[in-house]
């Protein structure tokens, strides 16, 4: 198994509900390490840049408006198979389909406002980490 790094975001719905501590604690309990962490408030342009891969999808406007509607906490998680592990801890995109005990089952209100983001592959993890952090930020 490989040690990987992945980007995690506590989305604006979850920061609004004061869930940052619970979500970060869950990652640590699951054995993932926090390599870097920052609270940010993305502009619409910054959210559009981050989600450029979804440009043209019907939910792009709603998604980028939501992601720039309030602060997020962006983190780099590190651990064995961190990319897949994080996706498992998060649960399915739609909380109605997310497994019991996953972050989205516990905390998400809808498919759009779904509490957390996680990179889905090594290439996207590298690009997404570099969107928010420089190499010197990662410890
Ligand atoms: P994931 O975040 O699980 O990787 P996607 O990459 O497919 O999911 O979508 C990115 C984000 O866009 C989702 O987390 C969610 O916030 C939003 N989204 C996805 N599908 C929809 C939809 N049908 N309606 C509204 N928002 C959506
Ligand atoms: Mg995705």
Tab-separated table of C-alpha atoms in Angstrom, residues 4-101:
chain	number	residue	atom	x	y	z
A	4	UNK	CA	-0.749	9.175	-0.449
A	5	UNK	CA	-1.837	12.763	0.023
A	6	UNK	CA	-5.288	14.020	-0.831
A	7	UNK	CA	-7.172	17.301	-0.642
A	8	UNK	CA	-10.102	17.542	1.757
A	9	UNK	CA	-12.468	20.493	2.087
A	10	UNK	CA	-14.945	21.135	4.885
A	11	UNK	CA	-17.577	22.877	2.783
A	12	UNK	CA	-19.498	26.064	3.741
A	13	UNK	CA	-22.601	24.180	4.979
A	14	UNK	CA	-20.449	22.301	7.485
A	15	UNK	CA	-18.442	25.321	8.692
A	16	UNK	CA	-21.797	27.119	9.153
A	17	UNK	CA	-22.994	24.246	11.359
A	18	UNK	CA	-19.788	24.346	13.470
A	19	UNK	CA	-18.701	20.876	12.341
A	20	UNK	CA	-15.021	21.545	11.588
A	21	UNK	CA	-13.748	19.930	14.797
A	22	UNK	CA	-15.904	16.810	14.450
A	23	UNK	CA	-14.844	16.297	10.829
A	24	UNK	CA	-11.136	16.849	11.491
A	25	UNK	CA	-11.290	14.529	14.530
A	26	UNK	CA	-12.850	11.822	12.386
A	27	UNK	CA	-9.981	11.935	9.889
A	28	UNK	CA	-7.450	11.657	12.717
A	29	UNK	CA	-9.381	8.805	14.360
A	30	UNK	CA	-9.288	6.989	11.019
A	31	UNK	CA	-5.485	7.285	10.961
A	32	UNK	CA	-5.119	10.084	8.423
A	33	UNK	CA	-2.692	12.886	9.264
A	34	UNK	CA	-3.273	16.590	8.656
A	35	UNK	CA	-0.283	17.824	6.601
A	36	UNK	CA	-1.661	21.315	6.068
A	37	UNK	CA	-4.854	23.141	7.002
A	38	UNK	CA	-6.243	26.617	6.346
A	39	UNK	CA	-9.569	28.420	6.601
A	40	UNK	CA	-10.444	30.314	3.436
A	41	UNK	CA	-13.402	32.059	1.822
A	42	UNK	CA	-13.299	31.493	-1.937
A	43	UNK	CA	-14.477	34.101	-4.388
A	44	UNK	CA	-16.827	32.878	-7.120
A	45	UNK	CA	-13.880	32.966	-9.538
A	46	UNK	CA	-11.742	30.852	-7.212
A	47	UNK	CA	-14.551	28.288	-6.793
A	48	UNK	CA	-15.001	28.187	-10.588
A	49	UNK	CA	-11.277	27.542	-10.962
A	50	UNK	CA	-11.287	24.759	-8.420
A	51	UNK	CA	-14.279	23.012	-10.019
A	52	UNK	CA	-13.267	23.741	-13.643
A	53	UNK	CA	-13.610	20.010	-14.425
A	54	UNK	CA	-17.387	20.379	-13.830
A	55	UNK	CA	-17.814	23.419	-16.094
A	56	UNK	CA	-20.778	22.764	-18.379
A	57	UNK	CA	-22.538	20.460	-15.919
A	58	UNK	CA	-26.059	21.653	-15.021
A	59	UNK	CA	-25.126	22.108	-11.351
A	60	UNK	CA	-21.945	24.167	-11.987
A	61	UNK	CA	-23.533	27.549	-11.160
A	62	UNK	CA	-25.227	26.254	-8.026
A	63	UNK	CA	-22.048	24.471	-6.904
A	64	UNK	CA	-19.711	27.438	-7.343
A	65	UNK	CA	-22.206	29.860	-5.742
A	66	UNK	CA	-22.473	27.510	-2.764
A	67	UNK	CA	-18.712	26.984	-2.443
A	68	UNK	CA	-18.163	30.751	-2.391
A	69	UNK	CA	-21.090	31.419	-0.014
A	70	UNK	CA	-19.025	31.122	3.152
A	71	UNK	CA	-15.750	29.909	4.591
A	72	UNK	CA	-14.267	26.473	3.975
A	73	UNK	CA	-11.478	24.624	5.698
A	74	UNK	CA	-9.027	23.165	3.174
A	75	UNK	CA	-6.733	20.375	4.335
A	76	UNK	CA	-4.159	17.981	2.988
A	77	UNK	CA	-4.621	14.500	4.465
A	78	UNK	CA	-1.852	11.928	4.384
A	79	UNK	CA	-1.888	8.179	4.986
A	80	UNK	CA	-2.047	4.752	3.439
A	81	UNK	CA	-4.397	4.866	0.459
A	82	UNK	CA	-5.490	8.305	1.683
A	83	UNK	CA	-7.411	9.135	-1.506
A	84	UNK	CA	-9.710	6.114	-1.346
A	85	UNK	CA	-9.840	6.100	2.477
A	86	UNK	CA	-11.026	9.713	2.489
A	87	UNK	CA	-13.693	8.912	-0.119
A	88	UNK	CA	-14.886	5.996	2.034
A	89	UNK	CA	-15.067	8.166	5.152
A	90	UNK	CA	-16.957	10.852	3.186
A	91	UNK	CA	-19.575	8.520	1.682
A	92	UNK	CA	-21.535	8.890	-1.545
A	93	UNK	CA	-22.058	12.334	-3.114
A	94	UNK	CA	-25.789	12.124	-2.427
A	95	UNK	CA	-26.290	11.766	1.346
A	96	UNK	CA	-29.465	9.772	0.676
A	97	UNK	CA	-27.212	7.083	-0.819
A	98	UNK	CA	-24.312	7.442	1.629
A	99	UNK	CA	-23.493	4.523	3.924
A	100	UNK	CA	-24.274	4.684	7.634
A	101	UNK	CA	-21.622	6.477	9.652
